[in-house]
């Protein structure tokens, strides 16, 4: 009998010292909520940081915030319909607080996050490493065209949408010299998006395999010299300092990888003033960025080798095997619950 009929689903519950697949009660979606059958979830690096203890997170919980699935039940007033294949945002925002009204819904004063909530709380089925996920009101959802494979669509909800926010912060890229620091999923995605916008893209990463991957998406190896825009996804203080020192007149540095405590970076205020430099940060993204992410993947899914970045999926029962660092030439592991 189908799990939806039995009113039970299966989920990989992380307890702080391991993951165990267990049966979970299947909820009825309330007003504005969606119940989604997860088709495929990718393993973001931040989940690996949680597993390794580098990032604090509620325990127990259902991890996973990059996924794609079909709507199987919809509450009154929900944005999508049963049968829609969708991706969704990491954050659920109230839409009413001062931050939301200012356009910073990702920093909502009452924000809740997909794949980051306590299993023992009022939203237990909140992560993508499960057969079903409940999406509350306040989560942005976008319908994915059939032409976009699941493995290409799943990262839209984190990596791709974050890149869209970073590029917005960077400004006009046409003809600009862009240095990308870090050739993980975000860096490679940024390389493709910058190249599409006619930027002159270089990338730096200590691992040659990842630079080789980035080359397939429009980036050339970094050889030094002045740059107009630097996008940091590495979180390395050394990389940030090096990029900052190379900014030409009117240059912009966008920081997106510094999401854990680390060494400080020296800043010369006079150099910022005389160089008309801009330094800004991006953490998470807004609904428009998820829309742009799906549009970008739809345009490029047949011309760029996105599928090669994602390993073949494992079943939910084997999820423990992929909650560990991937080989350098694979940027995402994946699960088909």
Tab-separated table of C-alpha atoms in Angstrom:
chain	number	residue	atom	x	y	z
A	1	UNK	CA	0.000	0.000	0.000
A	2	UNK	CA	1.272	3.486	-0.857
A	3	UNK	CA	2.678	5.500	2.050
A	4	UNK	CA	0.291	8.367	1.296
A	5	UNK	CA	-2.682	5.991	1.700
A	6	UNK	CA	-1.274	4.633	4.985
A	7	UNK	CA	-0.769	8.199	6.291
A	8	UNK	CA	2.854	7.377	7.003
A	9	UNK	CA	6.039	8.356	5.219
A	10	UNK	CA	9.712	7.528	5.676
A	11	UNK	CA	12.424	9.992	6.619
A	12	UNK	CA	16.129	9.941	7.463
A	13	UNK	CA	16.286	11.451	10.944
A	14	UNK	CA	19.663	12.798	12.067
A	15	UNK	CA	20.195	12.430	15.807
A	16	UNK	CA	23.580	14.082	16.219
A	17	UNK	CA	25.512	10.836	16.091
A	18	UNK	CA	24.013	9.190	13.014
A	19	UNK	CA	21.049	8.945	10.664
A	20	UNK	CA	18.239	6.431	10.999
A	21	UNK	CA	15.386	5.942	8.531
A	22	UNK	CA	12.083	5.796	10.358
A	23	UNK	CA	8.378	6.071	9.697
A	24	UNK	CA	6.820	9.475	10.295
A	25	UNK	CA	3.200	10.515	10.443
A	26	UNK	CA	2.094	12.143	7.222
A	27	UNK	CA	0.391	15.494	7.928
A	28	UNK	CA	-2.559	17.097	6.216
A	29	UNK	CA	-1.488	20.457	4.757
A	30	UNK	CA	-3.113	23.441	6.405
A	31	UNK	CA	-3.923	26.809	4.797
A	32	UNK	CA	-1.200	27.833	2.356
A	33	UNK	CA	0.752	24.612	2.926
A	34	UNK	CA	1.931	22.026	0.420
A	35	UNK	CA	2.698	18.346	0.898
A	36	UNK	CA	5.352	17.310	-1.616
A	37	UNK	CA	6.585	13.866	-2.661
A	38	UNK	CA	10.357	14.305	-2.914
A	39	UNK	CA	11.768	13.015	-6.195
A	40	UNK	CA	15.454	13.792	-5.608
A	41	UNK	CA	17.487	15.661	-3.018
A	42	UNK	CA	21.090	16.781	-3.344
A	43	UNK	CA	23.542	16.938	-0.458
A	44	UNK	CA	24.677	20.499	0.193
A	45	UNK	CA	28.014	21.149	1.841
A	46	UNK	CA	26.298	22.842	4.766
A	47	UNK	CA	24.610	19.538	5.652
A	48	UNK	CA	28.029	17.896	5.677
A	49	UNK	CA	29.170	20.639	8.047
A	50	UNK	CA	26.245	19.795	10.320
A	51	UNK	CA	27.076	16.083	10.254
A	52	UNK	CA	30.750	16.789	11.018
A	53	UNK	CA	29.927	19.171	13.873
A	54	UNK	CA	31.237	22.309	12.166
A	55	UNK	CA	27.788	23.905	12.134
A	56	UNK	CA	25.301	23.828	15.042
A	57	UNK	CA	21.842	22.506	14.219
A	58	UNK	CA	18.794	21.146	16.055
A	59	UNK	CA	18.928	17.454	16.857
A	60	UNK	CA	17.069	15.321	16.044
A	61	UNK	CA	16.075	16.773	12.679
A	62	UNK	CA	15.517	15.884	9.032
A	63	UNK	CA	18.294	17.493	7.034
A	64	UNK	CA	18.278	18.394	3.339
A	65	UNK	CA	17.288	21.698	1.750
A	66	UNK	CA	18.091	21.165	-1.954
A	67	UNK	CA	15.365	19.060	-3.538
A	68	UNK	CA	12.700	18.746	-6.209
A	69	UNK	CA	9.341	17.040	-5.960
A	70	UNK	CA	5.673	16.791	-6.927
A	71	UNK	CA	2.824	18.362	-4.991
A	72	UNK	CA	0.556	15.584	-3.687
A	73	UNK	CA	-1.717	17.650	-1.423
A	74	UNK	CA	-2.401	21.362	-1.097
A	75	UNK	CA	-4.017	23.396	1.659
A	76	UNK	CA	-6.535	26.143	1.083
A	77	UNK	CA	-4.909	29.118	-0.670
A	78	UNK	CA	-1.665	27.309	-1.520
A	79	UNK	CA	0.248	28.751	-4.474
A	80	UNK	CA	0.741	25.494	-6.381
A	81	UNK	CA	-1.564	22.676	-7.479
A	82	UNK	CA	-1.496	18.916	-7.053
A	83	UNK	CA	0.797	17.420	-9.679
A	84	UNK	CA	3.054	20.462	-10.037
A	85	UNK	CA	6.772	19.627	-10.049
A	86	UNK	CA	8.462	22.261	-7.931
A	87	UNK	CA	11.555	23.464	-6.129
A	88	UNK	CA	11.363	25.558	-2.970
A	89	UNK	CA	13.264	28.124	-0.966
A	90	UNK	CA	15.369	27.399	2.100
A	91	UNK	CA	13.516	29.972	4.186
A	92	UNK	CA	9.939	30.391	5.355
A	93	UNK	CA	9.209	34.047	6.080
A	94	UNK	CA	6.307	35.719	7.872
A	95	UNK	CA	6.031	38.521	5.299
A	96	UNK	CA	4.949	41.010	7.970
A	97	UNK	CA	7.928	41.910	10.157
A	98	UNK	CA	10.155	44.944	9.617
A	99	UNK	CA	12.817	42.877	7.867
A	100	UNK	CA	10.329	41.300	5.475
A	101	UNK	CA	8.850	44.713	4.700
A	102	UNK	CA	12.363	45.973	3.875
A	103	UNK	CA	12.839	43.137	1.396
A	104	UNK	CA	15.042	40.933	3.594
A	105	UNK	CA	12.669	37.984	3.915
A	106	UNK	CA	15.607	35.585	4.216
A	107	UNK	CA	16.401	37.367	7.486
A	108	UNK	CA	12.797	37.405	8.705
A	109	UNK	CA	12.544	37.976	12.455
A	110	UNK	CA	10.571	34.714	12.687
A	111	UNK	CA	12.391	32.831	9.941
A	112	UNK	CA	12.173	29.051	9.782
A	113	UNK	CA	14.390	27.047	7.453
A	114	UNK	CA	13.896	23.929	5.394
A	115	UNK	CA	16.147	21.157	6.652
A	116	UNK	CA	17.090	23.105	9.782
A	117	UNK	CA	14.146	22.564	12.147
A	118	UNK	CA	13.834	20.284	15.162
A	119	UNK	CA	12.110	16.979	14.479
A	120	UNK	CA	10.446	17.292	17.889
A	121	UNK	CA	8.946	20.707	17.075
A	122	UNK	CA	5.784	21.742	15.254
A	123	UNK	CA	7.325	21.142	11.802
A	124	UNK	CA	8.955	17.701	11.984
A	125	UNK	CA	8.709	16.912	8.258
A	126	UNK	CA	10.852	19.897	7.278
A	127	UNK	CA	13.795	18.352	5.388
A	128	UNK	CA	14.391	16.904	1.947
A	129	UNK	CA	15.921	13.599	3.080
A	130	UNK	CA	12.470	12.053	3.298
A	131	UNK	CA	9.806	10.633	1.028
A	132	UNK	CA	7.627	13.670	1.743
A	133	UNK	CA	8.172	17.210	2.940
A	134	UNK	CA	5.613	19.689	4.256
A	135	UNK	CA	6.144	23.222	2.961
A	136	UNK	CA	4.468	25.861	5.141
A	137	UNK	CA	3.124	29.189	3.998
A	138	UNK	CA	6.018	31.586	3.570
A	139	UNK	CA	8.178	29.149	1.614
A	140	UNK	CA	8.670	30.279	-1.981
A	141	UNK	CA	7.905	27.610	-4.585
A	142	UNK	CA	8.596	27.623	-8.323
A	143	UNK	CA	7.302	25.198	-10.933
A	144	UNK	CA	10.092	23.459	-12.869
A	145	UNK	CA	9.699	22.771	-16.615
A	146	UNK	CA	9.797	19.114	-17.673
A	147	UNK	CA	12.920	19.830	-19.734
A	148	UNK	CA	15.001	20.326	-16.576
A	149	UNK	CA	16.157	16.982	-15.079
A	150	UNK	CA	15.718	16.387	-11.353
A	151	UNK	CA	19.475	16.417	-10.710
A	152	UNK	CA	19.746	19.816	-12.394
A	153	UNK	CA	16.674	21.274	-10.678
A	154	UNK	CA	17.374	20.215	-7.083
A	155	UNK	CA	20.298	22.615	-6.377
A	156	UNK	CA	18.149	25.570	-7.493
A	157	UNK	CA	16.761	25.933	-3.966
A	158	UNK	CA	20.155	26.677	-2.452
A	159	UNK	CA	23.247	26.864	-4.664
A	160	UNK	CA	21.726	28.318	-7.829
A	161	UNK	CA	19.439	30.826	-6.130
A	162	UNK	CA	22.260	32.011	-3.878
A	163	UNK	CA	24.401	32.613	-6.956
A	164	UNK	CA	21.597	34.682	-8.475
A	165	UNK	CA	21.584	36.846	-5.331
A	166	UNK	CA	25.365	37.224	-5.450
A	167	UNK	CA	25.284	38.300	-9.082
A	168	UNK	CA	22.612	40.869	-8.333
A	169	UNK	CA	24.862	42.313	-5.619
A	170	UNK	CA	27.801	42.371	-8.046
A	171	UNK	CA	25.978	44.569	-10.572
A	172	UNK	CA	26.528	44.721	-14.325
A	173	UNK	CA	28.939	41.986	-15.425
A	174	UNK	CA	29.182	42.710	-19.130
A	175	UNK	CA	32.820	42.829	-20.151
A	176	UNK	CA	33.985	42.898	-16.529
A	177	UNK	CA	36.976	40.950	-15.191
A	178	UNK	CA	35.440	38.580	-12.657
A	179	UNK	CA	37.398	36.421	-10.222
A	180	UNK	CA	35.524	33.586	-8.531
A	181	UNK	CA	37.121	32.156	-5.383
A	182	UNK	CA	36.087	28.556	-4.764
A	183	UNK	CA	35.076	26.040	-7.436
A	184	UNK	CA	32.440	24.153	-5.498
A	185	UNK	CA	28.824	23.986	-6.641
A	186	UNK	CA	28.279	27.706	-6.101
A	187	UNK	CA	31.526	28.728	-7.763
A	188	UNK	CA	30.979	26.583	-10.843
A	189	UNK	CA	27.381	27.789	-11.103
A	190	UNK	CA	28.575	31.378	-10.783
A	191	UNK	CA	31.132	30.789	-13.540
A	192	UNK	CA	28.369	29.677	-15.902
A	193	UNK	CA	26.095	32.562	-14.959
A	194	UNK	CA	28.869	35.171	-15.310
A	195	UNK	CA	29.944	33.758	-18.672
A	196	UNK	CA	26.338	33.929	-19.854
A	197	UNK	CA	26.420	37.640	-18.986
A	198	UNK	CA	29.539	38.162	-21.109
A	199	UNK	CA	31.966	38.568	-18.243
A	200	UNK	CA	35.645	37.602	-18.462
A	201	UNK	CA	35.638	34.835	-15.872
A	202	UNK	CA	38.575	33.367	-13.975
A	203	UNK	CA	38.416	30.986	-11.032
A	204	UNK	CA	40.736	29.936	-8.219
A	205	UNK	CA	40.595	26.765	-6.159
A	206	UNK	CA	43.306	24.610	-4.572
A	207	UNK	CA	41.943	21.495	-6.282
A	208	UNK	CA	42.789	21.163	-10.012
A	209	UNK	CA	39.864	18.779	-10.606
A	210	UNK	CA	37.410	21.471	-9.627
A	211	UNK	CA	39.074	24.115	-11.760
A	212	UNK	CA	38.823	21.666	-14.672
A	213	UNK	CA	35.099	21.331	-14.005
A	214	UNK	CA	34.715	25.105	-13.928
A	215	UNK	CA	36.454	25.353	-17.300
A	216	UNK	CA	33.561	23.391	-18.802
A	217	UNK	CA	31.235	26.139	-17.530
A	218	UNK	CA	33.119	29.117	-18.941
A	219	UNK	CA	35.879	29.900	-16.433
A	220	UNK	CA	39.591	30.139	-17.059
A	221	UNK	CA	42.300	29.510	-14.430
A	222	UNK	CA	43.250	32.557	-12.386
A	223	UNK	CA	46.628	34.000	-13.380
A	224	UNK	CA	46.626	37.081	-11.176
A	225	UNK	CA	46.322	40.732	-12.128
A	226	UNK	CA	43.671	43.405	-11.564
A	227	UNK	CA	39.986	42.482	-11.419
A	228	UNK	CA	36.739	44.406	-11.487
A	229	UNK	CA	34.605	42.011	-9.457
A	230	UNK	CA	35.463	39.264	-6.979
A	231	UNK	CA	32.922	36.689	-5.820
A	232	UNK	CA	34.033	34.646	-2.840
A	233	UNK	CA	32.404	31.280	-2.179
A	234	UNK	CA	35.419	29.755	-0.456
A	235	UNK	CA	35.126	31.345	2.961
A	236	UNK	CA	38.913	31.457	3.056
A	237	UNK	CA	40.333	34.568	4.719
A	238	UNK	CA	43.429	34.218	2.553
A	239	UNK	CA	41.344	34.123	-0.631
A	240	UNK	CA	39.258	37.091	0.493
A	241	UNK	CA	42.326	39.177	1.319
A	242	UNK	CA	43.945	38.300	-1.986
A	243	UNK	CA	40.834	39.204	-3.979
A	244	UNK	CA	40.419	42.477	-2.104
A	245	UNK	CA	43.994	43.507	-2.849
A	246	UNK	CA	43.444	43.005	-6.596
A	247	UNK	CA	40.299	45.095	-7.032
A	248	UNK	CA	40.736	47.795	-9.647
A	249	UNK	CA	39.178	51.270	-9.482
A	250	UNK	CA	35.452	50.960	-8.761
A	251	UNK	CA	35.777	47.261	-7.974
A	252	UNK	CA	33.300	45.168	-6.021
A	253	UNK	CA	33.870	42.261	-3.647
A	254	UNK	CA	30.859	40.076	-2.833
A	255	UNK	CA	31.285	37.682	0.081
A	256	UNK	CA	29.071	34.600	0.231
A	257	UNK	CA	31.280	31.816	1.571
A	258	UNK	CA	32.166	33.210	4.989
A	259	UNK	CA	29.377	31.521	6.924
A	260	UNK	CA	31.390	30.207	9.887
A	261	UNK	CA	33.756	32.053	12.265
A	262	UNK	CA	37.269	32.454	10.919
A	263	UNK	CA	40.300	34.743	10.862
A	264	UNK	CA	39.740	38.438	10.332
A	265	UNK	CA	40.851	40.178	7.135
A	266	UNK	CA	42.749	43.455	7.269
A	267	UNK	CA	41.036	46.375	5.557
A	268	UNK	CA	42.734	49.630	4.570
A	269	UNK	CA	39.984	52.290	4.671
A	270	UNK	CA	42.065	54.684	2.557
A	271	UNK	CA	42.332	52.079	-0.212
A	272	UNK	CA	38.554	51.632	-0.137
A	273	UNK	CA	37.967	55.380	-0.324
A	274	UNK	CA	40.507	56.185	-3.021
A	275	UNK	CA	39.590	53.095	-5.026
A	276	UNK	CA	35.833	53.625	-4.849
A	277	UNK	CA	35.567	50.021	-3.714
A	278	UNK	CA	32.390	48.209	-2.681
A	279	UNK	CA	32.422	45.309	-0.237
A	280	UNK	CA	29.161	43.515	0.492
A	281	UNK	CA	27.847	40.205	1.753
A	282	UNK	CA	25.045	37.867	0.692
A	283	UNK	CA	23.464	35.189	2.868
A	284	UNK	CA	20.554	33.152	1.506
A	285	UNK	CA	18.352	34.904	-1.060
A	286	UNK	CA	14.977	36.415	-1.895
A	287	UNK	CA	12.049	34.835	-3.812
A	288	UNK	CA	13.028	36.562	-7.064
A	289	UNK	CA	16.383	34.819	-6.970
A	290	UNK	CA	14.776	31.371	-6.902
A	291	UNK	CA	12.674	32.353	-9.912
A	292	UNK	CA	15.816	33.491	-11.740
A	293	UNK	CA	17.590	30.267	-10.764
A	294	UNK	CA	14.946	28.104	-12.420
A	295	UNK	CA	14.938	30.350	-15.483
A	296	UNK	CA	18.736	30.117	-15.725
A	297	UNK	CA	18.789	26.327	-15.417
A	298	UNK	CA	15.984	26.060	-17.959
A	299	UNK	CA	17.988	28.118	-20.467
A	300	UNK	CA	21.214	26.201	-19.959
A	301	UNK	CA	20.234	22.628	-19.078
A	302	UNK	CA	20.823	21.435	-22.661
A	303	UNK	CA	23.999	23.407	-23.333
A	304	UNK	CA	25.949	22.919	-20.102
A	305	UNK	CA	26.867	19.590	-18.435
A	306	UNK	CA	24.990	20.164	-15.178
A	307	UNK	CA	24.261	16.460	-14.754
A	308	UNK	CA	27.985	15.733	-14.531
A	309	UNK	CA	28.206	17.692	-11.274
A	310	UNK	CA	25.803	15.367	-9.441
A	311	UNK	CA	26.548	11.756	-8.545
A	312	UNK	CA	24.033	9.014	-9.319
A	313	UNK	CA	21.436	8.911	-6.540
A	314	UNK	CA	21.264	6.369	-3.749
A	315	UNK	CA	18.105	5.125	-2.069
A	316	UNK	CA	16.965	6.658	1.205
A	317	UNK	CA	18.079	3.581	3.160
A	318	UNK	CA	21.639	4.153	1.893
A	319	UNK	CA	21.787	7.852	2.764
A	320	UNK	CA	24.544	7.337	5.303
A	321	UNK	CA	26.906	6.482	2.463
A	322	UNK	CA	26.591	9.946	0.898
A	323	UNK	CA	26.624	12.130	4.017
A	324	UNK	CA	30.359	12.556	3.645
A	325	UNK	CA	32.635	14.612	1.373
A	326	UNK	CA	32.354	13.727	-2.303
A	327	UNK	CA	35.245	13.122	-4.723
A	328	UNK	CA	36.717	16.384	-6.022
A	329	UNK	CA	35.210	15.900	-9.483
A	330	UNK	CA	31.683	15.486	-8.083
A	331	UNK	CA	30.080	18.525	-6.466
A	332	UNK	CA	26.842	16.980	-5.174
A	333	UNK	CA	25.786	13.561	-3.943
A	334	UNK	CA	22.088	12.798	-4.307
A	335	UNK	CA	19.283	10.737	-2.823
A	336	UNK	CA	16.011	9.468	-4.322
A	337	UNK	CA	13.656	8.975	-1.388
